[in-house]
Amino acid sequence: MRGLASRMYAMGICVFTLVRHCVVGAFTVAKKDNWLRLVFDCRLTNLHFRPPPRTALSTPFALSSVRFSGPPFEGVEQRHPDRPFLGRLISFDWVDSFYQFQWLRLCTWFGLEGVFTADELGISKALDADLRLVDVSPGTAVFACLSTIPMGWNWALHIVHSVLVHCMVLALGCLGVSADDARLLLVLDGRPSPVPEPGRPLLFPYVDNAHMLAWDDEEARDLSRALAHVFDRFGLKFRIECDGEPWHDALGVTLLASERAIIN
């Protein structure tokens, strides 16, 4: 555990403290490409926090509610006869999403197992009960605590998803769409689906994956640049999975935007 704590400290997702309010377990699960996902058992910690609000996601069921026929969509096409719907998809994925965030105020509730001495960890300072960095002697007992938003905490998914939605709304603001109007363009479970329209791309947020439907190539280019600008502004690392393509595999389905279809 000492080796894991030292490595996590070097990565910036762990701090050393003089107090610890709760202990979390650490384990890994397999990811694609033979990588391992680090997950924390936060069940004891979760008992000290109230349940988070319901998190509305852009699930395959929500995506299937988007309609490209009928009077609303046909009316949009009639209003823009010189701009046919092409259907272009954009998909950005945050890299190590949960662990890009730091939250020191709660770190003592996510302590790793074990007690170490400052000498064992090679440190001379640690955070006290008020989260002030103080000098410690070599024999001082210290704890390793997570300074990020750990997967397994009952609020983690809600927080990360909410930040993603905020970023996507800001991206639409770069295109001249107000925040209130942008939130109406979110395709989420439990609410009526918005109608695609030029200048009003649809947003499909899913925790740490930003999927968007643009009307045509020009709008896709502008939207992609806008979202990248917002992520860069907040220092969020991301990779582009799809950039203005007519189709994309996401959320367990194939989105055929240009064909106005979803294949399960």
PDB file of C-alpha atoms in Angstrom:
ATOM      1  CA  MET A   1       0.000   0.000   0.000  1.00  0.00           C
ATOM      2  CA  ARG A   2       2.914   2.347   0.658  1.00  0.00           C
ATOM      3  CA  GLY A   3       4.078   1.954  -2.947  1.00  0.00           C
ATOM      4  CA  LEU A   4       0.576   2.695  -4.251  1.00  0.00           C
ATOM      5  CA  ALA A   5       0.285   5.745  -1.989  1.00  0.00           C
ATOM      6  CA  SER A   6       3.640   7.123  -3.134  1.00  0.00           C
ATOM      7  CA  ARG A   7       2.779   6.583  -6.785  1.00  0.00           C
ATOM      8  CA  MET A   8      -0.630   8.232  -6.401  1.00  0.00           C
ATOM      9  CA  TYR A   9       0.997  11.153  -4.599  1.00  0.00           C
ATOM     10  CA  ALA A  10       3.388  11.618  -7.513  1.00  0.00           C
ATOM     11  CA  MET A  11       0.380  11.621  -9.870  1.00  0.00           C
ATOM     12  CA  GLY A  12      -1.326  14.360  -7.864  1.00  0.00           C
ATOM     13  CA  ILE A  13      -4.372  12.344  -6.772  1.00  0.00           C
ATOM     14  CA  CYS A  14      -3.297  11.670  -3.190  1.00  0.00           C
ATOM     15  CA  VAL A  15      -2.155  13.813  -0.252  1.00  0.00           C
ATOM     16  CA  PHE A  16      -0.688  12.994   3.143  1.00  0.00           C
ATOM     17  CA  THR A  17      -2.616  14.074   6.226  1.00  0.00           C
ATOM     18  CA  LEU A  18      -2.414  13.931   9.991  1.00  0.00           C
ATOM     19  CA  VAL A  19      -6.080  12.931  10.360  1.00  0.00           C
ATOM     20  CA  ARG A  20      -8.337  10.428   8.636  1.00  0.00           C
ATOM     21  CA  HIS A  21     -12.100  10.220   9.044  1.00  0.00           C
ATOM     22  CA  CYS A  22     -12.823   7.117   6.967  1.00  0.00           C
ATOM     23  CA  VAL A  23     -11.046   4.331   5.072  1.00  0.00           C
ATOM     24  CA  VAL A  24     -11.680   3.249   1.482  1.00  0.00           C
ATOM     25  CA  GLY A  25     -10.512   0.058  -0.195  1.00  0.00           C
ATOM     26  CA  ALA A  26      -8.750   0.044  -3.571  1.00  0.00           C
ATOM     27  CA  PHE A  27      -9.200  -2.469  -6.396  1.00  0.00           C
ATOM     28  CA  THR A  28      -8.981  -2.608 -10.191  1.00  0.00           C
ATOM     29  CA  VAL A  29     -11.253  -3.758 -13.005  1.00  0.00           C
ATOM     30  CA  ALA A  30     -10.265  -4.558 -16.570  1.00  0.00           C
ATOM     31  CA  LYS A  31     -10.573  -1.908 -19.274  1.00  0.00           C
ATOM     32  CA  LYS A  32     -10.247  -2.226 -23.012  1.00  0.00           C
ATOM     33  CA  ASP A  33      -6.733  -2.413 -24.477  1.00  0.00           C
ATOM     34  CA  ASN A  34      -5.498  -4.392 -21.437  1.00  0.00           C
ATOM     35  CA  TRP A  35      -5.575  -1.393 -19.094  1.00  0.00           C
ATOM     36  CA  LEU A  36      -6.852  -1.499 -15.517  1.00  0.00           C
ATOM     37  CA  ARG A  37      -9.343   0.947 -14.035  1.00  0.00           C
ATOM     38  CA  LEU A  38      -8.602   1.958 -10.433  1.00  0.00           C
ATOM     39  CA  VAL A  39     -11.776   1.931  -8.337  1.00  0.00           C
ATOM     40  CA  PHE A  40     -12.287   2.663  -4.655  1.00  0.00           C
ATOM     41  CA  ASP A  41     -14.709   0.948  -2.299  1.00  0.00           C
ATOM     42  CA  CYS A  42     -16.363   3.964  -0.692  1.00  0.00           C
ATOM     43  CA  ARG A  43     -19.301   2.223   0.962  1.00  0.00           C
ATOM     44  CA  LEU A  44     -18.310   3.301   4.475  1.00  0.00           C
ATOM     45  CA  THR A  45     -17.730   6.874   3.341  1.00  0.00           C
ATOM     46  CA  ASN A  46     -21.053   6.938   1.491  1.00  0.00           C
ATOM     47  CA  LEU A  47     -22.859   6.316   4.784  1.00  0.00           C
ATOM     48  CA  HIS A  48     -21.771   9.795   5.867  1.00  0.00           C
ATOM     49  CA  PHE A  49     -23.159  11.560   2.797  1.00  0.00           C
ATOM     50  CA  ARG A  50     -26.743  12.092   1.737  1.00  0.00           C
ATOM     51  CA  PRO A  51     -27.717  10.529  -1.608  1.00  0.00           C
ATOM     52  CA  PRO A  52     -27.011  12.733  -4.640  1.00  0.00           C
ATOM     53  CA  PRO A  53     -29.807  14.110  -6.831  1.00  0.00           C
ATOM     54  CA  ARG A  54     -31.021  11.965  -9.689  1.00  0.00           C
ATOM     55  CA  THR A  55     -28.592  12.194 -12.590  1.00  0.00           C
ATOM     56  CA  ALA A  56     -30.346  12.404 -15.970  1.00  0.00           C
ATOM     57  CA  LEU A  57     -28.137  10.809 -18.626  1.00  0.00           C
ATOM     58  CA  SER A  58     -28.298  10.673 -22.394  1.00  0.00           C
ATOM     59  CA  THR A  59     -28.962   6.936 -22.626  1.00  0.00           C
ATOM     60  CA  PRO A  60     -29.766   4.927 -25.780  1.00  0.00           C
ATOM     61  CA  PHE A  61     -33.444   5.211 -24.819  1.00  0.00           C
ATOM     62  CA  ALA A  62     -33.156   8.996 -24.722  1.00  0.00           C
ATOM     63  CA  LEU A  63     -31.360   9.002 -28.087  1.00  0.00           C
ATOM     64  CA  SER A  64     -34.131   6.930 -29.636  1.00  0.00           C
ATOM     65  CA  SER A  65     -36.626   9.652 -28.771  1.00  0.00           C
ATOM     66  CA  VAL A  66     -35.055  12.105 -31.254  1.00  0.00           C
ATOM     67  CA  ARG A  67     -37.389  12.459 -34.235  1.00  0.00           C
ATOM     68  CA  PHE A  68     -36.326  13.308 -37.794  1.00  0.00           C
ATOM     69  CA  SER A  69     -39.825  13.213 -39.216  1.00  0.00           C
ATOM     70  CA  GLY A  70     -43.209  14.666 -38.463  1.00  0.00           C
ATOM     71  CA  PRO A  71     -44.433  18.273 -38.469  1.00  0.00           C
ATOM     72  CA  PRO A  72     -41.780  19.778 -36.087  1.00  0.00           C
ATOM     73  CA  PHE A  73     -38.761  18.544 -38.044  1.00  0.00           C
ATOM     74  CA  GLU A  74     -40.412  19.042 -41.428  1.00  0.00           C
ATOM     75  CA  GLY A  75     -41.162  22.612 -40.402  1.00  0.00           C
ATOM     76  CA  VAL A  76     -37.470  23.176 -39.659  1.00  0.00           C
ATOM     77  CA  GLU A  77     -36.498  21.840 -43.085  1.00  0.00           C
ATOM     78  CA  GLN A  78     -39.033  24.095 -44.767  1.00  0.00           C
ATOM     79  CA  ARG A  79     -37.617  27.141 -42.986  1.00  0.00           C
ATOM     80  CA  HIS A  80     -34.111  26.285 -44.233  1.00  0.00           C
ATOM     81  CA  PRO A  81     -34.578  25.091 -47.834  1.00  0.00           C
ATOM     82  CA  ASP A  82     -31.010  26.050 -48.808  1.00  0.00           C
ATOM     83  CA  ARG A  83     -29.407  24.190 -45.890  1.00  0.00           C
ATOM     84  CA  PRO A  84     -30.256  20.473 -46.027  1.00  0.00           C
ATOM     85  CA  PHE A  85     -29.772  18.280 -42.971  1.00  0.00           C
ATOM     86  CA  LEU A  86     -26.566  16.235 -43.298  1.00  0.00           C
ATOM     87  CA  GLY A  87     -26.257  14.952 -39.729  1.00  0.00           C
ATOM     88  CA  ARG A  88     -22.723  15.129 -38.373  1.00  0.00           C
ATOM     89  CA  LEU A  89     -21.575  13.649 -35.067  1.00  0.00           C
ATOM     90  CA  ILE A  90     -18.967  14.866 -32.608  1.00  0.00           C
ATOM     91  CA  SER A  91     -17.719  12.813 -29.676  1.00  0.00           C
ATOM     92  CA  PHE A  92     -15.141  13.879 -27.075  1.00  0.00           C
ATOM     93  CA  ASP A  93     -14.011  11.636 -24.234  1.00  0.00           C
ATOM     94  CA  TRP A  94     -12.291  12.892 -21.079  1.00  0.00           C
ATOM     95  CA  VAL A  95      -9.026  11.123 -20.274  1.00  0.00           C
ATOM     96  CA  ASP A  96      -9.029   9.638 -16.748  1.00  0.00           C
ATOM     97  CA  SER A  97     -12.069  11.787 -16.138  1.00  0.00           C
ATOM     98  CA  PHE A  98     -12.757  11.331 -12.431  1.00  0.00           C
ATOM     99  CA  TYR A  99      -9.110  11.731 -11.512  1.00  0.00           C
ATOM    100  CA  GLN A 100      -8.633  15.045 -13.317  1.00  0.00           C
ATOM    101  CA  PHE A 101     -10.462  16.783 -10.482  1.00  0.00           C
ATOM    102  CA  GLN A 102      -9.046  17.796  -7.109  1.00  0.00           C
ATOM    103  CA  TRP A 103     -11.118  18.312  -3.974  1.00  0.00           C
ATOM    104  CA  LEU A 104      -9.015  18.745  -0.854  1.00  0.00           C
ATOM    105  CA  ARG A 105     -11.868  19.667   1.485  1.00  0.00           C
ATOM    106  CA  LEU A 106     -13.114  16.073   1.528  1.00  0.00           C
ATOM    107  CA  CYS A 107      -9.812  14.227   1.316  1.00  0.00           C
ATOM    108  CA  THR A 108      -9.829  12.903   4.894  1.00  0.00           C
ATOM    109  CA  TRP A 109     -13.030  10.965   4.144  1.00  0.00           C
ATOM    110  CA  PHE A 110     -11.172   8.927   1.534  1.00  0.00           C
ATOM    111  CA  GLY A 111      -8.189   7.552   3.408  1.00  0.00           C
ATOM    112  CA  LEU A 112      -6.306   4.533   2.104  1.00  0.00           C
ATOM    113  CA  GLU A 113      -5.665   1.599   4.379  1.00  0.00           C
ATOM    114  CA  GLY A 114      -2.517   1.673   6.488  1.00  0.00           C
ATOM    115  CA  VAL A 115      -0.618   4.137   8.622  1.00  0.00           C
ATOM    116  CA  PHE A 116       2.810   5.359   7.560  1.00  0.00           C
ATOM    117  CA  THR A 117       5.572   7.447   9.010  1.00  0.00           C
ATOM    118  CA  ALA A 118       6.786  10.564   7.289  1.00  0.00           C
ATOM    119  CA  ASP A 119      10.210   8.953   6.960  1.00  0.00           C
ATOM    120  CA  GLU A 120       8.750   5.906   5.162  1.00  0.00           C
ATOM    121  CA  LEU A 121       7.132   8.174   2.586  1.00  0.00           C
ATOM    122  CA  GLY A 122      10.080  10.536   2.308  1.00  0.00           C
ATOM    123  CA  ILE A 123       8.058  13.622   3.245  1.00  0.00           C
ATOM    124  CA  SER A 124       8.624  16.490   5.669  1.00  0.00           C
ATOM    125  CA  LYS A 125       5.201  18.162   5.435  1.00  0.00           C
ATOM    126  CA  ALA A 126       1.582  16.996   5.738  1.00  0.00           C
ATOM    127  CA  LEU A 127      -1.884  18.499   5.945  1.00  0.00           C
ATOM    128  CA  ASP A 128      -3.287  19.053   9.438  1.00  0.00           C
ATOM    129  CA  ALA A 129      -6.954  18.896  10.520  1.00  0.00           C
ATOM    130  CA  ASP A 130      -7.545  22.337   8.988  1.00  0.00           C
ATOM    131  CA  LEU A 131      -5.852  21.247   5.733  1.00  0.00           C
ATOM    132  CA  ARG A 132      -2.876  23.500   6.375  1.00  0.00           C
ATOM    133  CA  LEU A 133       0.490  22.202   5.243  1.00  0.00           C
ATOM    134  CA  VAL A 134       2.663  21.834   8.350  1.00  0.00           C
ATOM    135  CA  ASP A 135       6.121  20.465   9.105  1.00  0.00           C
ATOM    136  CA  VAL A 136       6.311  16.907  10.448  1.00  0.00           C
ATOM    137  CA  SER A 137       9.131  14.943  12.027  1.00  0.00           C
ATOM    138  CA  PRO A 138      10.392  11.677  10.475  1.00  0.00           C
ATOM    139  CA  GLY A 139       8.495   9.532  12.982  1.00  0.00           C
ATOM    140  CA  THR A 140       5.155  11.319  12.666  1.00  0.00           C
ATOM    141  CA  ALA A 141       2.253   9.037  11.725  1.00  0.00           C
ATOM    142  CA  VAL A 142       0.537  10.151   8.536  1.00  0.00           C
ATOM    143  CA  PHE A 143      -2.307   8.897   6.355  1.00  0.00           C
ATOM    144  CA  ALA A 144      -2.621   8.742   2.584  1.00  0.00           C
ATOM    145  CA  CYS A 145      -5.915  10.287   1.451  1.00  0.00           C
ATOM    146  CA  LEU A 146      -7.427  10.755  -1.980  1.00  0.00           C
ATOM    147  CA  SER A 147      -7.487  14.349  -3.176  1.00  0.00           C
ATOM    148  CA  THR A 148      -9.648  13.639  -6.213  1.00  0.00           C
ATOM    149  CA  ILE A 149     -13.224  12.518  -6.913  1.00  0.00           C
ATOM    150  CA  PRO A 150     -12.992   8.736  -6.488  1.00  0.00           C
ATOM    151  CA  MET A 151     -15.094   6.319  -8.491  1.00  0.00           C
ATOM    152  CA  GLY A 152     -17.194   4.554  -5.881  1.00  0.00           C
ATOM    153  CA  TRP A 153     -18.233   7.711  -4.012  1.00  0.00           C
ATOM    154  CA  ASN A 154     -21.990   8.130  -4.355  1.00  0.00           C
ATOM    155  CA  TRP A 155     -21.613  11.735  -5.568  1.00  0.00           C
ATOM    156  CA  ALA A 156     -18.816  11.123  -8.091  1.00  0.00           C
ATOM    157  CA  LEU A 157     -20.906  10.366 -11.172  1.00  0.00           C
ATOM    158  CA  HIS A 158     -23.298  13.249 -10.504  1.00  0.00           C
ATOM    159  CA  ILE A 159     -20.480  15.771 -10.086  1.00  0.00           C
ATOM    160  CA  VAL A 160     -18.504  14.724 -13.165  1.00  0.00           C
ATOM    161  CA  HIS A 161     -21.618  14.558 -15.336  1.00  0.00           C
ATOM    162  CA  SER A 162     -22.741  17.991 -14.126  1.00  0.00           C
ATOM    163  CA  VAL A 163     -19.364  19.503 -15.032  1.00  0.00           C
ATOM    164  CA  LEU A 164     -19.558  17.917 -18.478  1.00  0.00           C
ATOM    165  CA  VAL A 165     -23.034  19.359 -19.063  1.00  0.00           C
ATOM    166  CA  HIS A 166     -21.809  22.792 -17.970  1.00  0.00           C
ATOM    167  CA  CYS A 167     -18.914  22.611 -20.439  1.00  0.00           C
ATOM    168  CA  MET A 168     -21.204  21.590 -23.283  1.00  0.00           C
ATOM    169  CA  VAL A 169     -23.560  24.470 -22.501  1.00  0.00           C
ATOM    170  CA  LEU A 170     -20.596  26.862 -22.528  1.00  0.00           C
ATOM    171  CA  ALA A 171     -19.525  25.474 -25.911  1.00  0.00           C
ATOM    172  CA  LEU A 172     -22.917  26.341 -27.365  1.00  0.00           C
ATOM    173  CA  GLY A 173     -22.516  29.793 -25.872  1.00  0.00           C
ATOM    174  CA  CYS A 174     -19.482  30.212 -28.148  1.00  0.00           C
ATOM    175  CA  LEU A 175     -21.882  29.690 -31.062  1.00  0.00           C
ATOM    176  CA  GLY A 176     -24.307  32.318 -29.804  1.00  0.00           C
ATOM    177  CA  VAL A 177     -26.768  30.022 -28.018  1.00  0.00           C
ATOM    178  CA  SER A 178     -27.864  31.249 -24.576  1.00  0.00           C
ATOM    179  CA  ALA A 179     -27.348  28.994 -21.554  1.00  0.00           C
ATOM    180  CA  ASP A 180     -31.113  28.591 -21.078  1.00  0.00           C
ATOM    181  CA  ASP A 181     -31.616  27.613 -24.721  1.00  0.00           C
ATOM    182  CA  ALA A 182     -28.594  25.298 -24.646  1.00  0.00           C
ATOM    183  CA  ARG A 183     -30.059  23.353 -21.730  1.00  0.00           C
ATOM    184  CA  LEU A 184     -33.209  22.822 -23.772  1.00  0.00           C
ATOM    185  CA  LEU A 185     -31.039  21.051 -26.364  1.00  0.00           C
ATOM    186  CA  LEU A 186     -29.924  18.351 -23.935  1.00  0.00           C
ATOM    187  CA  VAL A 187     -31.231  14.915 -24.876  1.00  0.00           C
ATOM    188  CA  LEU A 188     -31.813  13.240 -21.515  1.00  0.00           C
ATOM    189  CA  ASP A 189     -33.898  10.501 -19.949  1.00  0.00           C
ATOM    190  CA  GLY A 190     -37.244  11.579 -18.642  1.00  0.00           C
ATOM    191  CA  ARG A 191     -37.783  14.676 -20.763  1.00  0.00           C
ATOM    192  CA  PRO A 192     -39.138  15.443 -24.250  1.00  0.00           C
ATOM    193  CA  SER A 193     -36.528  15.359 -26.979  1.00  0.00           C
ATOM    194  CA  PRO A 194     -35.620  18.661 -28.670  1.00  0.00           C
ATOM    195  CA  VAL A 195     -35.914  19.052 -32.432  1.00  0.00           C
ATOM    196  CA  PRO A 196     -32.693  19.410 -34.481  1.00  0.00           C
ATOM    197  CA  GLU A 197     -32.312  22.781 -36.167  1.00  0.00           C
ATOM    198  CA  PRO A 198     -29.468  24.750 -37.790  1.00  0.00           C
ATOM    199  CA  GLY A 199     -27.590  26.670 -35.123  1.00  0.00           C
ATOM    200  CA  ARG A 200     -29.093  24.514 -32.361  1.00  0.00           C
ATOM    201  CA  PRO A 201     -27.082  21.258 -32.191  1.00  0.00           C
ATOM    202  CA  LEU A 202     -28.325  18.508 -29.913  1.00  0.00           C
ATOM    203  CA  LEU A 203     -26.262  17.521 -26.875  1.00  0.00           C
ATOM    204  CA  PHE A 204     -25.903  13.931 -25.646  1.00  0.00           C
ATOM    205  CA  PRO A 205     -23.879  14.045 -22.380  1.00  0.00           C
ATOM    206  CA  TYR A 206     -23.000  10.801 -20.629  1.00  0.00           C
ATOM    207  CA  VAL A 207     -20.841  11.220 -17.502  1.00  0.00           C
ATOM    208  CA  ASP A 208     -17.461  11.881 -19.167  1.00  0.00           C
ATOM    209  CA  ASN A 209     -18.437  11.493 -22.826  1.00  0.00           C
ATOM    210  CA  ALA A 210     -19.656  14.497 -24.796  1.00  0.00           C
ATOM    211  CA  HIS A 211     -21.656  13.465 -27.860  1.00  0.00           C
ATOM    212  CA  MET A 212     -23.243  16.111 -30.105  1.00  0.00           C
ATOM    213  CA  LEU A 213     -25.326  16.163 -33.264  1.00  0.00           C
ATOM    214  CA  ALA A 214     -24.613  19.010 -35.682  1.00  0.00           C
ATOM    215  CA  TRP A 215     -26.799  19.985 -38.617  1.00  0.00           C
ATOM    216  CA  ASP A 216     -24.048  19.972 -41.250  1.00  0.00           C
ATOM    217  CA  ASP A 217     -20.270  20.056 -41.779  1.00  0.00           C
ATOM    218  CA  GLU A 218     -19.895  23.767 -41.081  1.00  0.00           C
ATOM    219  CA  GLU A 219     -21.745  23.555 -37.779  1.00  0.00           C
ATOM    220  CA  ALA A 220     -19.770  20.443 -36.793  1.00  0.00           C
ATOM    221  CA  ARG A 221     -16.451  22.248 -37.314  1.00  0.00           C
ATOM    222  CA  ASP A 222     -17.570  25.234 -35.238  1.00  0.00           C
ATOM    223  CA  LEU A 223     -18.969  23.042 -32.484  1.00  0.00           C
ATOM    224  CA  SER A 224     -15.854  20.882 -32.284  1.00  0.00           C
ATOM    225  CA  ARG A 225     -13.597  23.926 -31.975  1.00  0.00           C
ATOM    226  CA  ALA A 226     -15.875  25.476 -29.357  1.00  0.00           C
ATOM    227  CA  LEU A 227     -15.925  22.376 -27.147  1.00  0.00           C
ATOM    228  CA  ALA A 228     -12.164  21.903 -27.426  1.00  0.00           C
ATOM    229  CA  HIS A 229     -11.721  25.559 -26.435  1.00  0.00           C
ATOM    230  CA  VAL A 230     -13.870  25.101 -23.312  1.00  0.00           C
ATOM    231  CA  PHE A 231     -12.061  21.921 -22.235  1.00  0.00           C
ATOM    232  CA  ASP A 232      -8.670  23.565 -22.799  1.00  0.00           C
ATOM    233  CA  ARG A 233      -9.788  26.603 -20.820  1.00  0.00           C
ATOM    234  CA  PHE A 234     -10.491  24.419 -17.777  1.00  0.00           C
ATOM    235  CA  GLY A 235      -7.401  22.263 -18.284  1.00  0.00           C
ATOM    236  CA  LEU A 236      -9.442  19.120 -18.980  1.00  0.00           C
ATOM    237  CA  LYS A 237      -7.601  16.459 -20.943  1.00  0.00           C
ATOM    238  CA  PHE A 238      -9.633  14.837 -23.690  1.00  0.00           C
ATOM    239  CA  ARG A 239      -9.441  12.773 -26.826  1.00  0.00           C
ATOM    240  CA  ILE A 240     -11.582  13.192 -29.906  1.00  0.00           C
ATOM    241  CA  GLU A 241     -13.396   9.972 -30.774  1.00  0.00           C
ATOM    242  CA  CYS A 242     -15.460  11.377 -33.642  1.00  0.00           C
ATOM    243  CA  ASP A 243     -15.126  14.739 -35.385  1.00  0.00           C
ATOM    244  CA  GLY A 244     -17.880  15.550 -37.840  1.00  0.00           C
ATOM    245  CA  GLU A 245     -18.518  12.021 -39.063  1.00  0.00           C
ATOM    246  CA  PRO A 246     -21.898  10.803 -40.375  1.00  0.00           C
ATOM    247  CA  TRP A 247     -21.894   7.825 -37.972  1.00  0.00           C
ATOM    248  CA  HIS A 248     -20.353   6.781 -34.661  1.00  0.00           C
ATOM    249  CA  ASP A 249     -20.549   3.907 -32.178  1.00  0.00           C
ATOM    250  CA  ALA A 250     -21.467   5.221 -28.732  1.00  0.00           C
ATOM    251  CA  LEU A 251     -23.376   4.116 -25.648  1.00  0.00           C
ATOM    252  CA  GLY A 252     -23.744   0.593 -27.006  1.00  0.00           C
ATOM    253  CA  VAL A 253     -25.485   1.664 -30.209  1.00  0.00           C
ATOM    254  CA  THR A 254     -24.493   2.901 -33.669  1.00  0.00           C
ATOM    255  CA  LEU A 255     -25.595   6.438 -34.437  1.00  0.00           C
ATOM    256  CA  LEU A 256     -26.242   6.876 -38.155  1.00  0.00           C
ATOM    257  CA  ALA A 257     -26.878  10.590 -38.138  1.00  0.00           C
ATOM    258  CA  SER A 258     -26.789  11.066 -41.892  1.00  0.00           C
ATOM    259  CA  GLU A 259     -29.318   8.241 -42.274  1.00  0.00           C
ATOM    260  CA  ARG A 260     -31.423   9.535 -39.371  1.00  0.00           C
ATOM    261  CA  ALA A 261     -31.239   6.158 -37.620  1.00  0.00           C
ATOM    262  CA  ILE A 262     -29.926   4.368 -34.526  1.00  0.00           C
ATOM    263  CA  ILE A 263     -28.917   0.705 -34.691  1.00  0.00           C
ATOM    264  CA  ASN A 264     -28.837  -1.386 -31.542  1.00  0.00           C
TER     265      ASN A 264
END
